[in-house]
PDB file of C-alpha atoms in Angstrom:
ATOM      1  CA  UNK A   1      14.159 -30.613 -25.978  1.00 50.00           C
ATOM      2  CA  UNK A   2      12.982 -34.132 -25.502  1.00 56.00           C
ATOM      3  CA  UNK A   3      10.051 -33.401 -23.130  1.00 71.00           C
ATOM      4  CA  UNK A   4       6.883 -32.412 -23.812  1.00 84.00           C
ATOM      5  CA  UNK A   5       7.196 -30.200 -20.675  1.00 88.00           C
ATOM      6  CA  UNK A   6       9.858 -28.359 -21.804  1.00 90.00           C
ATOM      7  CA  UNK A   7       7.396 -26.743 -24.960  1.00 93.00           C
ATOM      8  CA  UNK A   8       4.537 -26.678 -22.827  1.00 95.00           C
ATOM      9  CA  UNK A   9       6.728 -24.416 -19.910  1.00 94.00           C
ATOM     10  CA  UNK A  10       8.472 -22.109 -22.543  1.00 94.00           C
ATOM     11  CA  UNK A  11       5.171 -21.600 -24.624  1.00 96.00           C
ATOM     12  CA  UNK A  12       3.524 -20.432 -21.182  1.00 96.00           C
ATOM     13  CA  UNK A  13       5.948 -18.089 -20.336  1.00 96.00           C
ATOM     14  CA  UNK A  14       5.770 -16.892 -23.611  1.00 94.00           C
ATOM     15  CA  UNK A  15       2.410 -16.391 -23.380  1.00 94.00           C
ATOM     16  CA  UNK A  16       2.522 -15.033 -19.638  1.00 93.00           C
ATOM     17  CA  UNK A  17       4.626 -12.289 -20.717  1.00 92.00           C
ATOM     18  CA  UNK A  18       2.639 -11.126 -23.673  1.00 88.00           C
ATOM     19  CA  UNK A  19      -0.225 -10.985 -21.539  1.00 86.00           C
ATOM     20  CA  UNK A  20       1.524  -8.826 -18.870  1.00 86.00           C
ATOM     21  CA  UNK A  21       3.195  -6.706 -21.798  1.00 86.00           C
ATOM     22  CA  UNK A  22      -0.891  -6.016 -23.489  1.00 81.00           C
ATOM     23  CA  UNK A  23      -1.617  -4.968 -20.023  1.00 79.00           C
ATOM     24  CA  UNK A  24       1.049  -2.715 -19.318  1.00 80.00           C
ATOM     25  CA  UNK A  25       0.606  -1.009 -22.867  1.00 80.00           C
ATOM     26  CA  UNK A  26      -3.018  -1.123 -23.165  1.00 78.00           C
ATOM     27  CA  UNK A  27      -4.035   2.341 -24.516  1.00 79.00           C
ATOM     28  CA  UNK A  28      -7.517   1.652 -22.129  1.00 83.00           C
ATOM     29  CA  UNK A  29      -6.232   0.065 -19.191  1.00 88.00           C
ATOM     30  CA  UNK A  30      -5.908   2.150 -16.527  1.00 92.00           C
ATOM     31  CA  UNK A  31      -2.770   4.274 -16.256  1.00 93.00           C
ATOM     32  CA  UNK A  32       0.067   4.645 -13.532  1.00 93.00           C
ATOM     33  CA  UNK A  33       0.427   8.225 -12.564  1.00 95.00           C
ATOM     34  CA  UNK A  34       2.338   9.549  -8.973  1.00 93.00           C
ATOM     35  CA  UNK A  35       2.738  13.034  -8.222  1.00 94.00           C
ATOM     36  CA  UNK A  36       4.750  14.777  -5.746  1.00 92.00           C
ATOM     37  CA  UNK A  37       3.714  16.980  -2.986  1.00 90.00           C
ATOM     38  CA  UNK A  38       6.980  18.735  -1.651  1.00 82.00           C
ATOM     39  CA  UNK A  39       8.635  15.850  -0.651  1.00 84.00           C
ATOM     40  CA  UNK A  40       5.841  13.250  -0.559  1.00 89.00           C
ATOM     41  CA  UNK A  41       5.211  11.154  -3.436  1.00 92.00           C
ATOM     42  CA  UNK A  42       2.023   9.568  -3.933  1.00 94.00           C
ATOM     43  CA  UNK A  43       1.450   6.784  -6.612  1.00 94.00           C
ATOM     44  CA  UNK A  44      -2.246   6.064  -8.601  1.00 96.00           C
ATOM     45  CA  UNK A  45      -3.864   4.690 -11.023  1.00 95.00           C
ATOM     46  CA  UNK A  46      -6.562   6.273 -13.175  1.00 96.00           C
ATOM     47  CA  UNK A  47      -9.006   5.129 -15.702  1.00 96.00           C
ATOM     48  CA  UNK A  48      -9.101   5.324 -19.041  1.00 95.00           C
ATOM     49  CA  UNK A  49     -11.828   2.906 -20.062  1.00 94.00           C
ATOM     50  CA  UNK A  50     -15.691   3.685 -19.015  1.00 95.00           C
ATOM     51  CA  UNK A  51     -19.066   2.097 -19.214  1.00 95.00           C
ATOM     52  CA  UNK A  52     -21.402   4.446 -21.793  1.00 93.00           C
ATOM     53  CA  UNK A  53     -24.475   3.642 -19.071  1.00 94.00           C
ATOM     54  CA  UNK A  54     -23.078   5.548 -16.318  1.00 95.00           C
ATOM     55  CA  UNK A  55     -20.235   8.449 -15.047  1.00 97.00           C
ATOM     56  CA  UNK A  56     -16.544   7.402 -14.667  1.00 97.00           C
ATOM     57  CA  UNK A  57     -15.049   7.696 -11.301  1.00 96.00           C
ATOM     58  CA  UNK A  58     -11.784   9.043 -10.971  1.00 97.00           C
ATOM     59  CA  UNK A  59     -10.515   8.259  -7.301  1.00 96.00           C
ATOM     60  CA  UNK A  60      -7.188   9.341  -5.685  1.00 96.00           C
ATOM     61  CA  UNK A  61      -5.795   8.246  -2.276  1.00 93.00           C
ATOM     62  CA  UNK A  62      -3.089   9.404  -0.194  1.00 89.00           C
ATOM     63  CA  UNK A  63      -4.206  13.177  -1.290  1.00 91.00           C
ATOM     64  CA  UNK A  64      -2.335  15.620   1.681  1.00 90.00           C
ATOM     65  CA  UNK A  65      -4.877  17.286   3.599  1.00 85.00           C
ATOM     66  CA  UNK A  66      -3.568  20.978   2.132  1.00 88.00           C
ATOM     67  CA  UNK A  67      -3.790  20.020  -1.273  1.00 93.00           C
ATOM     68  CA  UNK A  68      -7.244  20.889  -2.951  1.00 94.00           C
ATOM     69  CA  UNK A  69      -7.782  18.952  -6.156  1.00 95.00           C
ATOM     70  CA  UNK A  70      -9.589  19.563  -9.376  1.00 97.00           C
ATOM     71  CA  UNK A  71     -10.197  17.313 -12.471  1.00 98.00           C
ATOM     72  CA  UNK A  72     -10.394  19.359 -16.693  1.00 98.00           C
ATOM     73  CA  UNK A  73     -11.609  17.368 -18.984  1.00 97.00           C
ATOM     74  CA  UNK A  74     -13.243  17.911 -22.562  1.00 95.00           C
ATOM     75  CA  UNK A  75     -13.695  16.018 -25.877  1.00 93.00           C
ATOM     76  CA  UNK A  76     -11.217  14.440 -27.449  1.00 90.00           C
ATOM     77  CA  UNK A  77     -10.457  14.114 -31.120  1.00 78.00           C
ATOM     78  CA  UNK A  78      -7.345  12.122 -32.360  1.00 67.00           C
ATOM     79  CA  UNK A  79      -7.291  13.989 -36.100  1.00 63.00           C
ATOM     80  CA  UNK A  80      -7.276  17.001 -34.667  1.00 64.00           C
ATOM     81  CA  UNK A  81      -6.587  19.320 -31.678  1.00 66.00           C
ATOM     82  CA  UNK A  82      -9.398  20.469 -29.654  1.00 66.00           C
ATOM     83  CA  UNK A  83     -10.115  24.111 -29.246  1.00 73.00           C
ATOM     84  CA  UNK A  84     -12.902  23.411 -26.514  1.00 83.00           C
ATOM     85  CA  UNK A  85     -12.571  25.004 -23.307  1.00 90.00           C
ATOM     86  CA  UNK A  86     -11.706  22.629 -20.077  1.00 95.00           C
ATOM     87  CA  UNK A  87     -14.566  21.660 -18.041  1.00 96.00           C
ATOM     88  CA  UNK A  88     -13.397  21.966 -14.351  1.00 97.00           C
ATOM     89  CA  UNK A  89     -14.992  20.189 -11.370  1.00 97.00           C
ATOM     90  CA  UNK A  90     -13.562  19.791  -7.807  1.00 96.00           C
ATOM     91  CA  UNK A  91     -12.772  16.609  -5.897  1.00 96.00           C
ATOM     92  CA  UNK A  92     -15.147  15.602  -2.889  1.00 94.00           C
ATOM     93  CA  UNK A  93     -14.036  13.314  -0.113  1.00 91.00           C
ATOM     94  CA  UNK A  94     -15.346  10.213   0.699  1.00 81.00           C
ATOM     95  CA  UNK A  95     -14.079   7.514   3.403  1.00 76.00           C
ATOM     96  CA  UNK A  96     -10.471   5.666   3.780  1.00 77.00           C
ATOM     97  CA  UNK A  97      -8.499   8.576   2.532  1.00 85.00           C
ATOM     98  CA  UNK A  98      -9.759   9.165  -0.360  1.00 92.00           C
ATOM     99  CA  UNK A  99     -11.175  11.972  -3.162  1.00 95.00           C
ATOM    100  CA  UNK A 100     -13.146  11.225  -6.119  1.00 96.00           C
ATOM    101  CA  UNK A 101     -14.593  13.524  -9.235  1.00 97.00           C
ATOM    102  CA  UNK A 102     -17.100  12.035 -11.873  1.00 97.00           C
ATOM    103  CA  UNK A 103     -16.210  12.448 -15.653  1.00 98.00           C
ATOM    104  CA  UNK A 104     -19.848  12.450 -17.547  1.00 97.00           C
ATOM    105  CA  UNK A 105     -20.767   9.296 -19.362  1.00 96.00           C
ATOM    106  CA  UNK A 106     -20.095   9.482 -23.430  1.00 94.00           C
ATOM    107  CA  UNK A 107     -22.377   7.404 -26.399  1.00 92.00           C
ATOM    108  CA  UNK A 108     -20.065   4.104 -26.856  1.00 91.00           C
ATOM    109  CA  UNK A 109     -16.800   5.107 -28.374  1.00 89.00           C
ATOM    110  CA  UNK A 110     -16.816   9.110 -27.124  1.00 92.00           C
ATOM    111  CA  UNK A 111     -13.538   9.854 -25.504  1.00 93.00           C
ATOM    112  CA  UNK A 112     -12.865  12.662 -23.375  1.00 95.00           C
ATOM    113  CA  UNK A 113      -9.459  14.131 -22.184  1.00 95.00           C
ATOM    114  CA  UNK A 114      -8.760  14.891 -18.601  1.00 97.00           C
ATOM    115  CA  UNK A 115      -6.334  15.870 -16.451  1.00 97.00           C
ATOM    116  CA  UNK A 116      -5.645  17.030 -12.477  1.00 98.00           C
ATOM    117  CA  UNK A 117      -4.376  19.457 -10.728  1.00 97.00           C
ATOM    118  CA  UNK A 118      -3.812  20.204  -6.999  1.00 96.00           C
ATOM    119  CA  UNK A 119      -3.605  23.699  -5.110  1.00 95.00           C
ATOM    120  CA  UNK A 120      -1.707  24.145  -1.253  1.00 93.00           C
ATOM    121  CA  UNK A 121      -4.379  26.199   0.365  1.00 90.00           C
ATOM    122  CA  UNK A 122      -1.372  27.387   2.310  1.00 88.00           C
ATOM    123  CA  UNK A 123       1.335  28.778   0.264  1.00 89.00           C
ATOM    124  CA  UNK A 124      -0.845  28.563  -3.589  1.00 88.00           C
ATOM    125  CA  UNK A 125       1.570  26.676  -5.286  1.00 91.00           C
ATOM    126  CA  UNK A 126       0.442  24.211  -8.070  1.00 94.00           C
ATOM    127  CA  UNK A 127       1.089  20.368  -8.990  1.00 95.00           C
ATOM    128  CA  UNK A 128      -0.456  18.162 -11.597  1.00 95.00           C
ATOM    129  CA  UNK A 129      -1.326  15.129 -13.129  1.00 95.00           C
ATOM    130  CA  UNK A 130      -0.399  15.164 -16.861  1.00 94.00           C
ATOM    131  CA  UNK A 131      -1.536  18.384 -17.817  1.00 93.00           C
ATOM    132  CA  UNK A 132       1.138  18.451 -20.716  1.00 92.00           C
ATOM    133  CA  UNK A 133       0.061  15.266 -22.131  1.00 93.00           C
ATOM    134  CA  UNK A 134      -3.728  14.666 -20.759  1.00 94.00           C
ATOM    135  CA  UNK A 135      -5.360  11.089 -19.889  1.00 95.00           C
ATOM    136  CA  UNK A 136      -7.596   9.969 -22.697  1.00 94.00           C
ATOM    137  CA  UNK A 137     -10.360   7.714 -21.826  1.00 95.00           C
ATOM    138  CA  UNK A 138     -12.740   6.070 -24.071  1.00 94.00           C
ATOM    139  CA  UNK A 139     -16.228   4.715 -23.143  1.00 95.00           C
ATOM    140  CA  UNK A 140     -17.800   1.734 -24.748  1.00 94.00           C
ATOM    141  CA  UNK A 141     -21.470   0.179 -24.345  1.00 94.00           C
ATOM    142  CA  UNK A 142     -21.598  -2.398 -21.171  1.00 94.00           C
ATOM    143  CA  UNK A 143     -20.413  -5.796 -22.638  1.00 94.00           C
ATOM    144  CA  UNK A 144     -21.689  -9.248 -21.551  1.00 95.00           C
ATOM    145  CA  UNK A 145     -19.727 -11.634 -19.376  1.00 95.00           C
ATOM    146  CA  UNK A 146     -21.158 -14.296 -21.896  1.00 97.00           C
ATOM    147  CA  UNK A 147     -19.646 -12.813 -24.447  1.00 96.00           C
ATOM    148  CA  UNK A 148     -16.903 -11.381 -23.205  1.00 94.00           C
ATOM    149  CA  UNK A 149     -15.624 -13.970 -21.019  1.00 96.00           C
ATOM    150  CA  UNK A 150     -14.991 -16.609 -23.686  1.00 96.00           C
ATOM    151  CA  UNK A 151     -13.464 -14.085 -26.141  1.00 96.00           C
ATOM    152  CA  UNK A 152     -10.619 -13.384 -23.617  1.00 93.00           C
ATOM    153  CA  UNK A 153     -10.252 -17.317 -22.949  1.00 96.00           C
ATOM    154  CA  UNK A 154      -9.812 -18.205 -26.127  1.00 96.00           C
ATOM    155  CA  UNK A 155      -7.539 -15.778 -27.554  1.00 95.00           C
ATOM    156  CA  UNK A 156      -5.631 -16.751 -24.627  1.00 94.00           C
ATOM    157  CA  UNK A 157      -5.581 -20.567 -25.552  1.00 97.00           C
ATOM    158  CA  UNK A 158      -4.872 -19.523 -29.305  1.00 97.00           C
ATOM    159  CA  UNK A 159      -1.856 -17.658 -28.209  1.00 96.00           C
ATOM    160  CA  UNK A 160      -0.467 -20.094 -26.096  1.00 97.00           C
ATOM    161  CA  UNK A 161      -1.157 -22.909 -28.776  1.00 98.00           C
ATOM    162  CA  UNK A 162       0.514 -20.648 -31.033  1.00 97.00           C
ATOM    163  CA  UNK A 163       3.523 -20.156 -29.275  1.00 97.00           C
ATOM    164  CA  UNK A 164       4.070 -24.140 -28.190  1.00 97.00           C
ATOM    165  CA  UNK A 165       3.266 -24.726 -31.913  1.00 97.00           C
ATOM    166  CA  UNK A 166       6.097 -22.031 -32.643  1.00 96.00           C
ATOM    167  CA  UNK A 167       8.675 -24.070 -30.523  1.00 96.00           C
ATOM    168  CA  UNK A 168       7.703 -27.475 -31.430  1.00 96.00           C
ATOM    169  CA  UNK A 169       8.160 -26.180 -35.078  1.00 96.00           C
ATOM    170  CA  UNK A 170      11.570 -24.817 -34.755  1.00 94.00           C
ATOM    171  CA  UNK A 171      12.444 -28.121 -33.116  1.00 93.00           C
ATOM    172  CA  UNK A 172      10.113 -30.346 -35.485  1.00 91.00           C
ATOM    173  CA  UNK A 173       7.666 -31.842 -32.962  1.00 92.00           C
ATOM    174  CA  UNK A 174       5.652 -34.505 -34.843  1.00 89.00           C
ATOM    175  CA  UNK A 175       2.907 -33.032 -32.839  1.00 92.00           C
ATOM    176  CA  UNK A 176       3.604 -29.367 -34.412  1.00 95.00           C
ATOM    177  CA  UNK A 177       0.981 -29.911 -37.558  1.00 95.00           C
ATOM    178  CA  UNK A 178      -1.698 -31.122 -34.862  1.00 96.00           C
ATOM    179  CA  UNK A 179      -1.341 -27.629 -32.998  1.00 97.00           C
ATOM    180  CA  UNK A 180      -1.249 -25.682 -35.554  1.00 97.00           C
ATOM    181  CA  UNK A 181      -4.916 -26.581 -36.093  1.00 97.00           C
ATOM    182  CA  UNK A 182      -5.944 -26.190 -32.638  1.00 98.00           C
ATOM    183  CA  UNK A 183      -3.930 -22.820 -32.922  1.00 98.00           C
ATOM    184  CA  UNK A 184      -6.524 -21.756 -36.235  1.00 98.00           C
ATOM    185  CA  UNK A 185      -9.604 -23.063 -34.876  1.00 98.00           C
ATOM    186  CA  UNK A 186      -9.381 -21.594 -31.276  1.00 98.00           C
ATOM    187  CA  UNK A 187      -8.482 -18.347 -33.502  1.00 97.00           C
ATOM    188  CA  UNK A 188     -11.187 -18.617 -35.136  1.00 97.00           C
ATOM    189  CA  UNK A 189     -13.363 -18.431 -32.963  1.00 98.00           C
ATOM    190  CA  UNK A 190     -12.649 -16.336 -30.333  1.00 96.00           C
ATOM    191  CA  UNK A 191     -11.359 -13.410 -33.362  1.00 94.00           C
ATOM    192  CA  UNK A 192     -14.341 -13.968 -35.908  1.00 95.00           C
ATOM    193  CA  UNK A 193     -17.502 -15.170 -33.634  1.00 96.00           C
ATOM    194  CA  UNK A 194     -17.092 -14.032 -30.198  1.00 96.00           C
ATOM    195  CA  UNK A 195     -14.732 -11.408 -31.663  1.00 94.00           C
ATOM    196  CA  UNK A 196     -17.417  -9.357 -33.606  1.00 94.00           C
ATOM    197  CA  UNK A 197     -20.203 -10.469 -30.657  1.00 96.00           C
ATOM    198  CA  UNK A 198     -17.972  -7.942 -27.859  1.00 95.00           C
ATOM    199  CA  UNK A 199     -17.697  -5.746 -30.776  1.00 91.00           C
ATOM    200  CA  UNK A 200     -21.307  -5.200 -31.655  1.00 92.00           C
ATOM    201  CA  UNK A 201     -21.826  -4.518 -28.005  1.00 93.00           C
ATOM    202  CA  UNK A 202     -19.057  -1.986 -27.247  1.00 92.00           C
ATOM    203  CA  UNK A 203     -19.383  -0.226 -30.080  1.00 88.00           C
ATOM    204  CA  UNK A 204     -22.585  -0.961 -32.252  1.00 85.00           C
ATOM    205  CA  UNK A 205     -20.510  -2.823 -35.599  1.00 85.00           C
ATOM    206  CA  UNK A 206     -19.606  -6.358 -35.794  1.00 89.00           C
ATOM    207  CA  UNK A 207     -16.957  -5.715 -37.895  1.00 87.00           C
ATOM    208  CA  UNK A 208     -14.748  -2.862 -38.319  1.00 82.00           C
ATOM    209  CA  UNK A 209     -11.424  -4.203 -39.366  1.00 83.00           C
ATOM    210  CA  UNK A 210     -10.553  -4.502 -43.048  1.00 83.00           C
ATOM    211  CA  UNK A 211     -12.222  -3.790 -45.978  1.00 83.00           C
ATOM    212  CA  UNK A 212     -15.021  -2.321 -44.099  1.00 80.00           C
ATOM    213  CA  UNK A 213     -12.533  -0.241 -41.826  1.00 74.00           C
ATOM    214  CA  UNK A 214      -9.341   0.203 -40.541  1.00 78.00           C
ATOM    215  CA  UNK A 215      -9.566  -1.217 -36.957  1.00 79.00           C
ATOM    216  CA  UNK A 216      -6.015  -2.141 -35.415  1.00 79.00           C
ATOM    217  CA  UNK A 217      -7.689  -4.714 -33.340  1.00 84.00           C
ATOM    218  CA  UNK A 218     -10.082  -6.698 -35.992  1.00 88.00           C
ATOM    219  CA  UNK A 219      -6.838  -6.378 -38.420  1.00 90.00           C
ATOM    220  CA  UNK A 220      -4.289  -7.702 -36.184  1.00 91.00           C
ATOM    221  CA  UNK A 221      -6.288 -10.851 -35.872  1.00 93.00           C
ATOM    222  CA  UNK A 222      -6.983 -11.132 -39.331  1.00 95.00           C
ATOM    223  CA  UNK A 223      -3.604 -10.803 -39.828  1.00 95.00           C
ATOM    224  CA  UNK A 224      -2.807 -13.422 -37.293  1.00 96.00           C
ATOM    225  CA  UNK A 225      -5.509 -15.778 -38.964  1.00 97.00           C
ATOM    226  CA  UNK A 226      -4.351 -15.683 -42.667  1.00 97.00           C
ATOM    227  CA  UNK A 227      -0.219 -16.435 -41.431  1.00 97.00           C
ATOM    228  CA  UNK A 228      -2.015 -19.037 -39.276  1.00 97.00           C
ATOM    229  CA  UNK A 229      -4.294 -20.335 -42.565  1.00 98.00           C
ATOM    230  CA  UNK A 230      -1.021 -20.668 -44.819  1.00 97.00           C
ATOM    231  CA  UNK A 231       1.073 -22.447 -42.523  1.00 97.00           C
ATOM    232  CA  UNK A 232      -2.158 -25.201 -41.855  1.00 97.00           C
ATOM    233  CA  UNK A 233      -2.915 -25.262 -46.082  1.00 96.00           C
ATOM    234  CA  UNK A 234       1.004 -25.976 -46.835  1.00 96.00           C
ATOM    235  CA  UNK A 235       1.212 -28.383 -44.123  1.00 95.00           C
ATOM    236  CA  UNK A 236      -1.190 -30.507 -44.723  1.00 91.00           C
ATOM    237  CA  UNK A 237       0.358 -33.517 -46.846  1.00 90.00           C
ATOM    238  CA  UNK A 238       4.139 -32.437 -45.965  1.00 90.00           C
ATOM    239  CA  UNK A 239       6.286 -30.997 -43.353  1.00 93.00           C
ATOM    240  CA  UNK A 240       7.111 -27.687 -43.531  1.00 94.00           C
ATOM    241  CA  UNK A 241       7.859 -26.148 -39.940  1.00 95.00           C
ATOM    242  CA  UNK A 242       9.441 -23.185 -40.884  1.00 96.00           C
ATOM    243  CA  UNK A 243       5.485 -22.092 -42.516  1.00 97.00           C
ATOM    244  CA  UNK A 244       4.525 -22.751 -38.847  1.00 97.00           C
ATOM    245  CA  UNK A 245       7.138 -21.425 -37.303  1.00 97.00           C
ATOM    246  CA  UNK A 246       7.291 -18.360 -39.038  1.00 97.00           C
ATOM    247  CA  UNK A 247       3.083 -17.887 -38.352  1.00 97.00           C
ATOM    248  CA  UNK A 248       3.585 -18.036 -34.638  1.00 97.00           C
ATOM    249  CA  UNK A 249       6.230 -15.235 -34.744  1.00 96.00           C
ATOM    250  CA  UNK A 250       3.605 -13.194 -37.049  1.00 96.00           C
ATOM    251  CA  UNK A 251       1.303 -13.846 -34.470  1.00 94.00           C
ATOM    252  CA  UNK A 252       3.344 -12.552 -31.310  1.00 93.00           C
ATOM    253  CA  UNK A 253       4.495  -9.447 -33.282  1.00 91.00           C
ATOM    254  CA  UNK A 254       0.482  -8.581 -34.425  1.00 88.00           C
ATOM    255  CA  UNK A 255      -0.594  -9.611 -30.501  1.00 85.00           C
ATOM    256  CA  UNK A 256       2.106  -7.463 -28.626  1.00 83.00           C
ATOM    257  CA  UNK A 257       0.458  -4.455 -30.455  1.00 80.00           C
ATOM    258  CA  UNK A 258      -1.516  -2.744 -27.435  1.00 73.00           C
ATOM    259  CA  UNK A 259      -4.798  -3.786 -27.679  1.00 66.00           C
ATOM    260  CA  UNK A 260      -7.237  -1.083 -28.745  1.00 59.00           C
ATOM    261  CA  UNK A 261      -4.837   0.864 -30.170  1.00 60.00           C
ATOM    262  CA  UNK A 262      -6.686   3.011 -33.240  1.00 62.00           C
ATOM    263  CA  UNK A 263      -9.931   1.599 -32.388  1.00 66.00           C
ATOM    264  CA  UNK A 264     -13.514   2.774 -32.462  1.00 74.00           C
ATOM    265  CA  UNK A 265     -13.834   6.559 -31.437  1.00 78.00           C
ATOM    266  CA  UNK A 266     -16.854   8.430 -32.070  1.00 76.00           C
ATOM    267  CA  UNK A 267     -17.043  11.864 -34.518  1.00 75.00           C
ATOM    268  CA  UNK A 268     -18.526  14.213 -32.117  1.00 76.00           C
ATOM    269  CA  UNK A 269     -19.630  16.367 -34.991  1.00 76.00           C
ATOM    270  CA  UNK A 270     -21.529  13.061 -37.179  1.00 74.00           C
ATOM    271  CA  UNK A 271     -22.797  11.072 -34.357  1.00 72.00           C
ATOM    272  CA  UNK A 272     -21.138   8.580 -36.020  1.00 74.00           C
ATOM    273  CA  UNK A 273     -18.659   5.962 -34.954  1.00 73.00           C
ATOM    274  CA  UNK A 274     -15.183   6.068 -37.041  1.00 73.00           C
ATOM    275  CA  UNK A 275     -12.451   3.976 -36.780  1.00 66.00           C
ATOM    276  CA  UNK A 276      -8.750   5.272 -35.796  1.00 50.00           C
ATOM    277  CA  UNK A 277      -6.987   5.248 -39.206  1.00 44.00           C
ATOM    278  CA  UNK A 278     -10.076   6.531 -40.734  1.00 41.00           C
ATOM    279  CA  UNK A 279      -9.682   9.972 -39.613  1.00 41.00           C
ATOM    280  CA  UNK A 280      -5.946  10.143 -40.440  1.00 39.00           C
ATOM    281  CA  UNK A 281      -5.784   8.703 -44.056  1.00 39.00           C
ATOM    282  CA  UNK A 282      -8.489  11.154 -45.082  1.00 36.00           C
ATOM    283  CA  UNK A 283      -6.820  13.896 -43.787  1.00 39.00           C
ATOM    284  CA  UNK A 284      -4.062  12.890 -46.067  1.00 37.00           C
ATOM    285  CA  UNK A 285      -5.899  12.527 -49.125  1.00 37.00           C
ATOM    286  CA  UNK A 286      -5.957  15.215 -51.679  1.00 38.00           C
ATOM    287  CA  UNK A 287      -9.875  14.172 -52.646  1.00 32.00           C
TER     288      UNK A 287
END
């Protein structure tokens, strides 16, 4: 691989498709759900990330005139199963074809559970929308686009300087030690400044990732970070690709974890905001 063009190209596409994979797998992106009414099948998406400040719409299209619809929901716990009853509330129609209910607002990092289901007014029968495994949403505090905005940019440019200094590495680039840097530094600061800034927002904590917490999100960057930190430190007055090499592949493995997986989720019961691990390990401890 003699041009420059050639790392540049395959580092985007590597980069491209990790991007496309954390929104497919994103545990608050919304979700694509189709259900079929006799032998129409009608395709949606619903949400499962909402703004603290305000109710979450849940809109359907394409609904068959015959088919009344109703949205459950209730609180949702990950450590535990809930014993709450379902809160039922009917869809209303508004223009274009379409029905929409309103799940209440929750503090930043409730969640709630929800699923639909439809009912023929003509012959009774029943359909739903993942009733046997419901929708869990989680709602965060409204986030800046100041903030925000620049966090997403530069993890992006980290990743895809991570990745080009990945391939120039396994081909030893003479440029790969000089990426590598960029890689750490654009790391830096979108995980550990503007990072912790979209944190505090959401969810009230700058921090929540290891040792103050066991946040998959803050630990998969400082994950990323330290593989990133060894391969800079033992590069600096000799070659050694394979340290660089071997940090972008750390950092594609840690990145194509969904992202908000075992994050922030609020204890009903405390008022407090918990992180996803937190609830797990000390159900597992004998103390």
């Amino acid at each position: 691989m003699k041009s420059t063009l050639g790392y540049w190209t395959f580092a985007v596409i590597i980069t491209l498709s990790a991007l496309v994979y954390q929104r497919v797998t994103g545990p608050t992106n919304p979700k694509r759900v189709k259900v079929t009414f006799e032998n129409q099948i009608v395709k949606n998406k619903l949400p499962r990330s909402g703004d603290s400040n305000t109710d979450c719409k849940v809109e359907l299209k394409s609904i068959p005139s015959f088919w009344d619809a109703s949205l459950y929901y209730r609180e949702y716990r990950s450590n535990e199963k809930s014993n709450k009853e379902w809160i039922v509330t009917p869809f209303t129609s508004e223009e274009s074809n379409k029905i929409f209910a309103l799940l209440p607002h929750q503090d930043a990092a409730g969640k709630l559970e929800y699923y639909i289901e439809f009912k023929n007014t003509n012959n009774n029968s029943v359909v739903d929308i993942s009733k046997s495994e419901p929708i869990v949403i989680r709602f965060k505090d409204p986030v800046p686009a100041w903030a925000l905005a620049p966090h997403i940019l530069l993890i992006f440019i980290a990743m895809l300087f991570s990745n080009l200094t990945g391939i120039m590495a396994a081909f030893n680039h003479d440029k790969f030690k000089y990426y590598g840097i960029l890689t750490i530094a654009f790391l830096f600061v979108a995980g550990f400044i503007f990072g912790p800034i979209v944190q505090k927002y959401a969810f009230g904590a700058y921090w929540t990732g290891f040792p103050f917490g066991f946040d998959l999100t803050d630990n998969k960057t400082l994950i990323a970070f330290v593989a990133w930190a060894i391969a800079v430190y033992f590069n600096r007055n000799e070659r050694r690709p394979l340290l660089s090499a071997a940090a972008a592949i750390v950092m594609i493995i840690v990145f194509s974890i969904p992202h908000s997986l075992r994050g922030s989720e609020l204890n009903y019961e405390t008022g407090q905001v918990v992180t996803g691990y937190i609830p797990y390990i000390r159900s597992i401890l004998p103390f």
